[in-house]
Short mmCIF file of C-alpha atoms in Angstrom, two decimals:
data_model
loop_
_atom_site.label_atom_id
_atom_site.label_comp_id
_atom_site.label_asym_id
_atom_site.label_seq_id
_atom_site.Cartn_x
_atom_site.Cartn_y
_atom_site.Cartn_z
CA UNK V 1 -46.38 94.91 -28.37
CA UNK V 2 -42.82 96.06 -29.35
CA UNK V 3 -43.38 99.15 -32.49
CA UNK V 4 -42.93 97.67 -35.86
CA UNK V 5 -39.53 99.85 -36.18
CA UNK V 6 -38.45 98.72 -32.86
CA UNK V 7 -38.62 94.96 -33.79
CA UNK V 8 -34.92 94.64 -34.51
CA UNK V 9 -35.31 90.35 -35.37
CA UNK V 10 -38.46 91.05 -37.49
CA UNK V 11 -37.00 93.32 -39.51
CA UNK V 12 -33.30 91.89 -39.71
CA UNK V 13 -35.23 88.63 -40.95
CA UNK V 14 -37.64 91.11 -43.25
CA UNK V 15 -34.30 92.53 -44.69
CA UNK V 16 -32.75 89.31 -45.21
CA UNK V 17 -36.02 87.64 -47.27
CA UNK V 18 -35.64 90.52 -49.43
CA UNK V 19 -32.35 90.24 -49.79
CA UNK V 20 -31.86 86.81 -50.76
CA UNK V 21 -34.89 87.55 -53.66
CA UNK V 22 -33.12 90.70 -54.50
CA UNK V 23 -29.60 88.52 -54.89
CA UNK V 24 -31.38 85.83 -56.67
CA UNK V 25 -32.43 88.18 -59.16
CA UNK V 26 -29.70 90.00 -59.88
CA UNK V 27 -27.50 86.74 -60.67
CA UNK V 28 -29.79 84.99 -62.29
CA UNK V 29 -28.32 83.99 -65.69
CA UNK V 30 -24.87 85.16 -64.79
CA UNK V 31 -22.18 82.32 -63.66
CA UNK V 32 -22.93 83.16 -59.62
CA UNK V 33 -26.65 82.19 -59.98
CA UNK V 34 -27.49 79.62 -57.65
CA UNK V 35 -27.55 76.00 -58.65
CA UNK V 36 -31.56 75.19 -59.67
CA UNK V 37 -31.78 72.40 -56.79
CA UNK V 38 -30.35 75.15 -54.21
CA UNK V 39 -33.42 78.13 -55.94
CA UNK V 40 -35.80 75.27 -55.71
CA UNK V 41 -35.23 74.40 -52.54
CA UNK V 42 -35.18 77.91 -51.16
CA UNK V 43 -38.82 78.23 -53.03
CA UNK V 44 -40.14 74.90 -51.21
CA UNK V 45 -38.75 76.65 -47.52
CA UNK V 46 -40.23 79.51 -48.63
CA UNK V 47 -43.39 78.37 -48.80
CA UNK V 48 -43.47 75.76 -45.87
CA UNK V 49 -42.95 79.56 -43.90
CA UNK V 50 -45.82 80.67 -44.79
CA UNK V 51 -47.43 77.70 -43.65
CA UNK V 52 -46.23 78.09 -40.69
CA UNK V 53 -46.97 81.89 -39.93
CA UNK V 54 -50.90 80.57 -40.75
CA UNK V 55 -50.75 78.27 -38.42
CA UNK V 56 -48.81 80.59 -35.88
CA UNK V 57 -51.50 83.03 -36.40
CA UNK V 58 -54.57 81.51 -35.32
CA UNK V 59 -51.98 79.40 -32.09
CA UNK V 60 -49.79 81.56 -31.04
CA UNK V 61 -51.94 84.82 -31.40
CA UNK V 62 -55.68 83.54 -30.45
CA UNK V 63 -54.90 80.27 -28.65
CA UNK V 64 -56.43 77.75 -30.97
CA UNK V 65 -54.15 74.49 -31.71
CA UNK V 66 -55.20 73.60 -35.49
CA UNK V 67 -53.90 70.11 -36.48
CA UNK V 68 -55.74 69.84 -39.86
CA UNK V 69 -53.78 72.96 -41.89
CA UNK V 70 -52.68 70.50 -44.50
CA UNK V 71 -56.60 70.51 -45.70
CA UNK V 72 -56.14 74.02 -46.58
CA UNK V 73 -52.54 73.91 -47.84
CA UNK V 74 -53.86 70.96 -50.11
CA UNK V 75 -57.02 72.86 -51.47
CA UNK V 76 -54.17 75.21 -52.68
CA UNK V 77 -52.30 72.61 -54.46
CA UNK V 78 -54.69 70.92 -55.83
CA UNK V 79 -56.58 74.19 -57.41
CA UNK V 80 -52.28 75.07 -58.91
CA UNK V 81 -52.61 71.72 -60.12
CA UNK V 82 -55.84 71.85 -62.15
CA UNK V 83 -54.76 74.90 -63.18
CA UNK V 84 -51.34 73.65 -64.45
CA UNK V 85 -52.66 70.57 -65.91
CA UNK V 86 -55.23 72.21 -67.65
CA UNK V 87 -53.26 74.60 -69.26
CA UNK V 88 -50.59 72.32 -70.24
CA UNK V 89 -53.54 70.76 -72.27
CA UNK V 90 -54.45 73.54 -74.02
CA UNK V 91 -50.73 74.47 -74.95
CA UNK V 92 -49.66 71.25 -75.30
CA UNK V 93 -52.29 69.25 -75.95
CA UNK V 94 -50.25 66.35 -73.93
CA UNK V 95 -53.12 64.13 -72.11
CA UNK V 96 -52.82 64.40 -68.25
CA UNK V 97 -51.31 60.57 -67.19
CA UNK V 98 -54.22 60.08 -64.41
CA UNK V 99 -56.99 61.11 -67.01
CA UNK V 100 -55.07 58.06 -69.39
CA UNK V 101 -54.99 56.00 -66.28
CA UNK V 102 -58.54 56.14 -65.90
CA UNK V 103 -59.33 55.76 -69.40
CA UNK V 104 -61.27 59.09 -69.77
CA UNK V 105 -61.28 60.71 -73.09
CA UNK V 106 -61.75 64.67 -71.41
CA UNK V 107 -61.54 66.09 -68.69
CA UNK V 108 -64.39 65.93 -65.62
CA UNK V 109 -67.21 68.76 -66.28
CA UNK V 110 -66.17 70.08 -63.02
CA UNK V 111 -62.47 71.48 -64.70
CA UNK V 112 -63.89 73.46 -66.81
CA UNK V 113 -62.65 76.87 -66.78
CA UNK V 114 -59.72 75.58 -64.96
CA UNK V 115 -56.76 77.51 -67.85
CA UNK V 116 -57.60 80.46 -66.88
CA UNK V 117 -55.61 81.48 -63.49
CA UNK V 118 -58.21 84.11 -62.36
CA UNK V 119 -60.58 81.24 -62.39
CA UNK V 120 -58.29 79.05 -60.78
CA UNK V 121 -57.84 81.65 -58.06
CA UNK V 122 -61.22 82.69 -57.66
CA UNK V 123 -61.84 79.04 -56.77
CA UNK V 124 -59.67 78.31 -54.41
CA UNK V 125 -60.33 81.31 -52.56
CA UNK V 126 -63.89 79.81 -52.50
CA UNK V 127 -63.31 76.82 -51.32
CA UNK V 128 -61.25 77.81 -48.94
CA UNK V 129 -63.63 79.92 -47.20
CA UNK V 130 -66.80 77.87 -47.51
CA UNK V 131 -64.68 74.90 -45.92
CA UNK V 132 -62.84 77.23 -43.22
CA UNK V 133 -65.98 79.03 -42.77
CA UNK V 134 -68.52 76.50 -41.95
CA UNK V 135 -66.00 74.15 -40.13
CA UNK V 136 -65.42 77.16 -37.68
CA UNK V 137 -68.79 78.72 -37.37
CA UNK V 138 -70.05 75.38 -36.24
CA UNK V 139 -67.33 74.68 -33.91
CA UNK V 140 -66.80 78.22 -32.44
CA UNK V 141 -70.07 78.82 -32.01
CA UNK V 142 -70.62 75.81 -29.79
CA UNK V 143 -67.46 76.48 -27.95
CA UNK V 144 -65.44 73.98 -28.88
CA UNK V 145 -61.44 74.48 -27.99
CA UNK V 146 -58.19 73.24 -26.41
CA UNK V 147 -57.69 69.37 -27.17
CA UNK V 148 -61.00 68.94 -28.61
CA UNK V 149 -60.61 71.72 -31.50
CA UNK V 150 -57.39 70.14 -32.38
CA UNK V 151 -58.74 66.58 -32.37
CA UNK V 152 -61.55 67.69 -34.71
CA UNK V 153 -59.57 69.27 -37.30
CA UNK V 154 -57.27 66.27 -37.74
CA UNK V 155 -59.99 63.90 -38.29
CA UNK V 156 -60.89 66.57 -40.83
CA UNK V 157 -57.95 66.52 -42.83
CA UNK V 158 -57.95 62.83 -42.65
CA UNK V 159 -61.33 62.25 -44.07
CA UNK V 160 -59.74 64.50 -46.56
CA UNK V 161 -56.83 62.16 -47.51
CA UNK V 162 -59.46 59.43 -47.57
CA UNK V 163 -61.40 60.83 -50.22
CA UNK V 164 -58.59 61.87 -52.28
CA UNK V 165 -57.21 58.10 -52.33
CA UNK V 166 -59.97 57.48 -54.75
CA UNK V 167 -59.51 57.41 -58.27
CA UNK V 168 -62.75 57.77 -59.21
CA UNK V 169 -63.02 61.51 -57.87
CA UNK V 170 -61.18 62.73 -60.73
CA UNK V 171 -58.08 64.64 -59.21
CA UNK V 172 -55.40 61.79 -59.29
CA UNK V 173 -56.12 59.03 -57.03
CA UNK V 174 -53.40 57.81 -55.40
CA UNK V 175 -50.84 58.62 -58.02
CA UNK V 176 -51.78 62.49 -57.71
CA UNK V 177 -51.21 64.54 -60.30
CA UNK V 178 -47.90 65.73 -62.06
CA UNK V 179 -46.72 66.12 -65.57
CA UNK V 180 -47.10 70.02 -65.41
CA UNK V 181 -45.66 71.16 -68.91
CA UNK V 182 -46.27 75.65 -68.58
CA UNK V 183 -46.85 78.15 -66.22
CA UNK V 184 -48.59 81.12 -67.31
CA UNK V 185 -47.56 80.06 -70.97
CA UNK V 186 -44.00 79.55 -69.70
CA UNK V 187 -42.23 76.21 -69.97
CA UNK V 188 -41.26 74.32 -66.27
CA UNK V 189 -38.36 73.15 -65.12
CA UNK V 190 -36.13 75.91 -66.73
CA UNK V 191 -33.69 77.61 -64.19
CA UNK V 192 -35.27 80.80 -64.91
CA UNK V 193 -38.90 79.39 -64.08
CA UNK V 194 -37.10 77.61 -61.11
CA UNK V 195 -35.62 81.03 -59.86
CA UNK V 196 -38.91 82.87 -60.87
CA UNK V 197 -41.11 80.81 -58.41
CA UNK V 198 -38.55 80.72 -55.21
CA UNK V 199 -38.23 84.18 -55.70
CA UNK V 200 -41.86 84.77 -56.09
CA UNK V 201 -42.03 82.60 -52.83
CA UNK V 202 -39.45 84.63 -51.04
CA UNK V 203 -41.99 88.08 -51.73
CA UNK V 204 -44.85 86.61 -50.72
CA UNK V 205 -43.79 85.05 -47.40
CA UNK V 206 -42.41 88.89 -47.05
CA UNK V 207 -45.61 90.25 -47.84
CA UNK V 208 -47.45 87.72 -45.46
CA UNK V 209 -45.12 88.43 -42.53
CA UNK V 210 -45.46 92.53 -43.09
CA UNK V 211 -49.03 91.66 -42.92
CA UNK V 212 -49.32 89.56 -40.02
CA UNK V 213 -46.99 92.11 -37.63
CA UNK V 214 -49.08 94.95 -39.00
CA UNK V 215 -52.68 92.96 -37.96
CA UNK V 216 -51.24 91.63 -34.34
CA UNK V 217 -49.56 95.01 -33.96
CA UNK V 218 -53.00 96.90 -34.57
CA UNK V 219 -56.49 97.20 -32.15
CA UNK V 220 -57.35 93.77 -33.48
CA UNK V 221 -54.39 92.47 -32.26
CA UNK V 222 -54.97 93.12 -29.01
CA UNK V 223 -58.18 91.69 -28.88
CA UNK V 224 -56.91 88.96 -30.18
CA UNK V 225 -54.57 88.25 -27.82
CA UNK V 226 -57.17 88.99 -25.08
CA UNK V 227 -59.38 86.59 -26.28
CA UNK V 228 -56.27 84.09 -26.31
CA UNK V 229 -55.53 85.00 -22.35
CA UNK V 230 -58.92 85.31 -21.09
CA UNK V 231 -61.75 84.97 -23.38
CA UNK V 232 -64.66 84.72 -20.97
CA UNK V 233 -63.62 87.93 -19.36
CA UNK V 234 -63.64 89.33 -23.06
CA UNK V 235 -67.28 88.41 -23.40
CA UNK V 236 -67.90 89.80 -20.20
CA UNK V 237 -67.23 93.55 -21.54
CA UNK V 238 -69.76 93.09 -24.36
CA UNK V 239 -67.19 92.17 -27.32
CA UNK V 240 -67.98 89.23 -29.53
CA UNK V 241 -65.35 86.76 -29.76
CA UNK V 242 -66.87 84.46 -32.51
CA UNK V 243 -66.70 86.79 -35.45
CA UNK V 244 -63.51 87.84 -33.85
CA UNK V 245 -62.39 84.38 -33.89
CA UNK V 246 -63.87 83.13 -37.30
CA UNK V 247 -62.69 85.72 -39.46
CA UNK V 248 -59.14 85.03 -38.33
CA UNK V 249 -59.58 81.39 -38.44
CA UNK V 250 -60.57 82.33 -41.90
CA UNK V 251 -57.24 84.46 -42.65
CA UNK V 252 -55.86 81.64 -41.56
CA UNK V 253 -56.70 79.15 -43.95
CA UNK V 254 -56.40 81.70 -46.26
CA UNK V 255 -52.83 81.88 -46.09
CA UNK V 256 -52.27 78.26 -45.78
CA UNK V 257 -53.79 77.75 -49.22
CA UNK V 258 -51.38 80.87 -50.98
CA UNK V 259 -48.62 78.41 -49.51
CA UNK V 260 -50.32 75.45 -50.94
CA UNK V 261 -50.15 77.43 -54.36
CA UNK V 262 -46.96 78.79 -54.04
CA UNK V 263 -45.53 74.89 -53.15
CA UNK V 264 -46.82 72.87 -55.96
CA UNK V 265 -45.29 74.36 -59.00
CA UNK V 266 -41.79 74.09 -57.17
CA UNK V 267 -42.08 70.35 -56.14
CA UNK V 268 -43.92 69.02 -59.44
CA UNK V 269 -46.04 66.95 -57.97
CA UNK V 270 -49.40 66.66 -55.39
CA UNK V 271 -50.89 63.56 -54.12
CA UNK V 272 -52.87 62.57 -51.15
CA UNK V 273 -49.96 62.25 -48.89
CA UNK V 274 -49.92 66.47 -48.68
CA UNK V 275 -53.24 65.64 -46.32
CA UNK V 276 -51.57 63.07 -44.12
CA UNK V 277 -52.17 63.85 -40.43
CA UNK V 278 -47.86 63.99 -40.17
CA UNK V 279 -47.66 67.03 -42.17
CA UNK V 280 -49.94 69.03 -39.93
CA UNK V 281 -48.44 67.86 -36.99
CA UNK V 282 -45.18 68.57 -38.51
CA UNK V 283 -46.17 72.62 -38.91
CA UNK V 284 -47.03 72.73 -35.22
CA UNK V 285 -43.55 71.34 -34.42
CA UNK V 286 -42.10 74.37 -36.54
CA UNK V 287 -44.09 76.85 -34.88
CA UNK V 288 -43.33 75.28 -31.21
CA UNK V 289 -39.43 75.14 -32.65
CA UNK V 290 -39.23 78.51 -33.36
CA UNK V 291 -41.75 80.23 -31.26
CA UNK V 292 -45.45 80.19 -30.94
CA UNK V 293 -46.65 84.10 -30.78
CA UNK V 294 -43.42 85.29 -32.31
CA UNK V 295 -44.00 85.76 -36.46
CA UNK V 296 -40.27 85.55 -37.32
CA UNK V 297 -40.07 82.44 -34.86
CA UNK V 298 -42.67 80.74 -36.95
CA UNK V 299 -40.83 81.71 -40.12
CA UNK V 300 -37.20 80.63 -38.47
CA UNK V 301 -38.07 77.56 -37.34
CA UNK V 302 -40.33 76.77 -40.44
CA UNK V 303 -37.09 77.26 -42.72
CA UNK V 304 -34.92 76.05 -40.19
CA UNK V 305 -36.63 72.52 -39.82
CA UNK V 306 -36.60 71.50 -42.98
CA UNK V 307 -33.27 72.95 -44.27
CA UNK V 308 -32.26 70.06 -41.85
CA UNK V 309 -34.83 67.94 -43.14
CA UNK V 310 -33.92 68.33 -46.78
CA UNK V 311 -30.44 67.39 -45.86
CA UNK V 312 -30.65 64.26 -43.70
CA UNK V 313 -33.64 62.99 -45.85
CA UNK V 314 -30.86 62.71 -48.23
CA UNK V 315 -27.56 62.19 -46.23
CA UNK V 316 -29.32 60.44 -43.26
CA UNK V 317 -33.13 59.37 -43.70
CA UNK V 318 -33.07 57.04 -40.84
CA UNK V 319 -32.12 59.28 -38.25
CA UNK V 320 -34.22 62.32 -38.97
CA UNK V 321 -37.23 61.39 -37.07
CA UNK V 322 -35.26 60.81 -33.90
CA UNK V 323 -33.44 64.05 -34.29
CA UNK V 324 -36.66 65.83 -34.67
CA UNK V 325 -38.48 64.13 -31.47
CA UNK V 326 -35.05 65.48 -29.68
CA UNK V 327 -36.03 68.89 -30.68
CA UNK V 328 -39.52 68.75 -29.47
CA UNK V 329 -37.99 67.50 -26.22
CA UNK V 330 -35.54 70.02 -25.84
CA UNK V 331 -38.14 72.88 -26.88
CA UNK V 332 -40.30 71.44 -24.01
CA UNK V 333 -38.01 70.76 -21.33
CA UNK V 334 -35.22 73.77 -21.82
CA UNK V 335 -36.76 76.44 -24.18
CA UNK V 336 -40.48 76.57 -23.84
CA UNK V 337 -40.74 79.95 -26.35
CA UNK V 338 -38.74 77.72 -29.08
CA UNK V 339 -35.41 79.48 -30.40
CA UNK V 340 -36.93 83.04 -29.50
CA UNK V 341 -35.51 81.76 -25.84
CA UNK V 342 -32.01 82.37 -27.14
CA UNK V 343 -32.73 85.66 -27.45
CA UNK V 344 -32.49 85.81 -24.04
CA UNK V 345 -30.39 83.08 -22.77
CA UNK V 346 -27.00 83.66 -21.87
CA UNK V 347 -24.01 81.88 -20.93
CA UNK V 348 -22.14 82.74 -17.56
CA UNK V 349 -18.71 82.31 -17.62
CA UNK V 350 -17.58 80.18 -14.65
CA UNK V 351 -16.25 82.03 -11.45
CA UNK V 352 -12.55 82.05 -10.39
CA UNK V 353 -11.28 82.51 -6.89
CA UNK V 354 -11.24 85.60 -7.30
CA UNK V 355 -14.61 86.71 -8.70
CA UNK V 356 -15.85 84.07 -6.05
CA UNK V 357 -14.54 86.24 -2.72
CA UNK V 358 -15.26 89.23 -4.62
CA UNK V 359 -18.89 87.91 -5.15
CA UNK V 360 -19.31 86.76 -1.49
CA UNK V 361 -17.88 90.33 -0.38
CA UNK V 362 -20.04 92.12 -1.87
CA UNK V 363 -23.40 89.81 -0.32
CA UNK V 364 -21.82 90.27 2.81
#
């Protein structure tokens, strides 16, 4: 793999992440701060790439198609929005609207300790890793892969969405959960909170990417992609491919949740439509866009997607899923490396009669 200060697109599109957080900060409060709907919807992109590069990770560099990422991304949500909810509460003391739907008086016993964001943290981290953990133990251990693998996990994270439909489970229902008053004792919905979280976004899907190039660019990177190209030869030499495989599985998920957390806060809202089976076949689509096994592909594509989503959702809703299905086809049938293709693809200019005898001269 190209040296990390050889990597001329990863680090123009490092420079430019940093950049735009940099700029954001700077103006912030002065008359050329960006408008809150354009810093919010920077923070959303922002976090739908790091989405992607977990996904990316575990496809592009070990070979395993995940379909059920939304599980993880909503275990992140949901944890920012106990957390938020709960600590509205305390500052506020404004009842949650689900827990007055319900008719509860408090809170389940199982949200305690859910003000403090350490707490918060500490358990989605947990759950993250007990669910990634066990799910991939099982299934790596008994070999399952390809079609099957991918199959699996979206049943997954549509048992998921299932469960989460149901009122009675204390985290919403249907109608989700929203109302989120403070963050970190800080009202919401300010433009300063609004530019505070996209650029917060901005740095961590920086820090992810650094992170990711630095792992695939390292020893275990290698393996990794060996066990992606030929993992039974791999096995052969005496290295073992299932911790291998499960503890970046785990990374993984892992990341997917941060993006969970990071997403919440910005939008205002979570509900059991974050574990539909679309969304996680939507972050396969950015990853095939941009580039499966290229980081800043994942990250370009991911922003790139739904920048034009955002857009036509609003100008255009109707048309949006055809224009997307024309991408997959064009990704499949002209560029299979997604937009990392252009890189490469050039445009000859059509010959004269001039060039033409010159050409045929010269093959003579």
């Amino acid at each position: 793999m190209m040296p990390l200060s050889k990597d001329r697109p990863f680090l123009a599109l490092l420079l430019a992440l940093v950049g735009v957080a940099l700029a954001m900060g700077l103006l912030a409060g002065t008359p050329f701060a960006l408008s809150r709907y354009l810093a919010n919807a920077i923070g959303q992109l922002a976090a739908f790439a790091v989405l992607a590069l977990a996904l990316d990770l575990i496809w592009g560099y070990l070979g395993i198609l995940s379909l059920g990422h939304g599980l993880f991304f909503a275990v992140g949500g949901y944890v920012m929005a106990m957390y938020l909810l709960k600590h509205s509460f305390v500052v506020t003391g404004t009842v949650p609207d689900f827990l007055q739907f319900m008719g509860w008086k408090d809170f389940p016993f199982y949200w305690a300790g859910f003000e403090f964001f350490p707490y918060a943290l500490f358990v989605a981290v947990a759950v993250t890793g007990l669910i990634a953990g066990i799910f991939g133990y099982v299934s790596f251990r008994s070999r399952v892969g390809g079609v099957y693998f991918a199959i699996i996990t979206q049943a997954l994270v549509y048992v998921a969405m299932l469960l989460m439909f149901r009122n009675d489970t204390g985290f919403g229902g249907n109608n989700g959960m929203t109302g989120f008053a403070v963050l970190f004792g800080w009202p919401m919905g300010t433009s300063g909170m609004i530019t505070a979280l996209a650029i917060a976004s901005l740095l961590v899907l920086a820090g992810v990417l650094v992170g990711c190039r630095l792992l695939v660019g390292s020893r275990f990177g290698a393996l990794m992609l060996a066990t992606r190209d030929d993992e039974t030869r791999l096995r052969t030499l005496g290295y073992e491919t299932l911790r291998l495989k499960l503890g970046v599985w785990c990374l993984s998920a892992l990341i997917a949740m941060c993006a969970g957390m990071l997403y919440v806060p910005q939008v205002g809202i979570i509900n059991p439509r974050v574990l539909s089976p679309e969304l996680s076949l939507e972050i396969a689509v950015w990853v095939a866009i941009g580039g499966r096994g290229h980081l800043a592909g994942a990250v370009i594509g991911a922003l790139l997607v739904n920048a034009v989503k955002f857009w036509l959702s609003f100008a255009a809703p109707d048309i949006w899923p055809f224009i997307l299905s024309g991408l997959i086809v064009l990704v499949v049938l002209v560029f299979p490396n997604g937009l990392m293709d252009l890189a490469t693809f050039k445009l000859v200019r059509p010959m004269g009669p001039r060039r033409a005898a010159a050409a045929l001269e010269e093959g003579r």
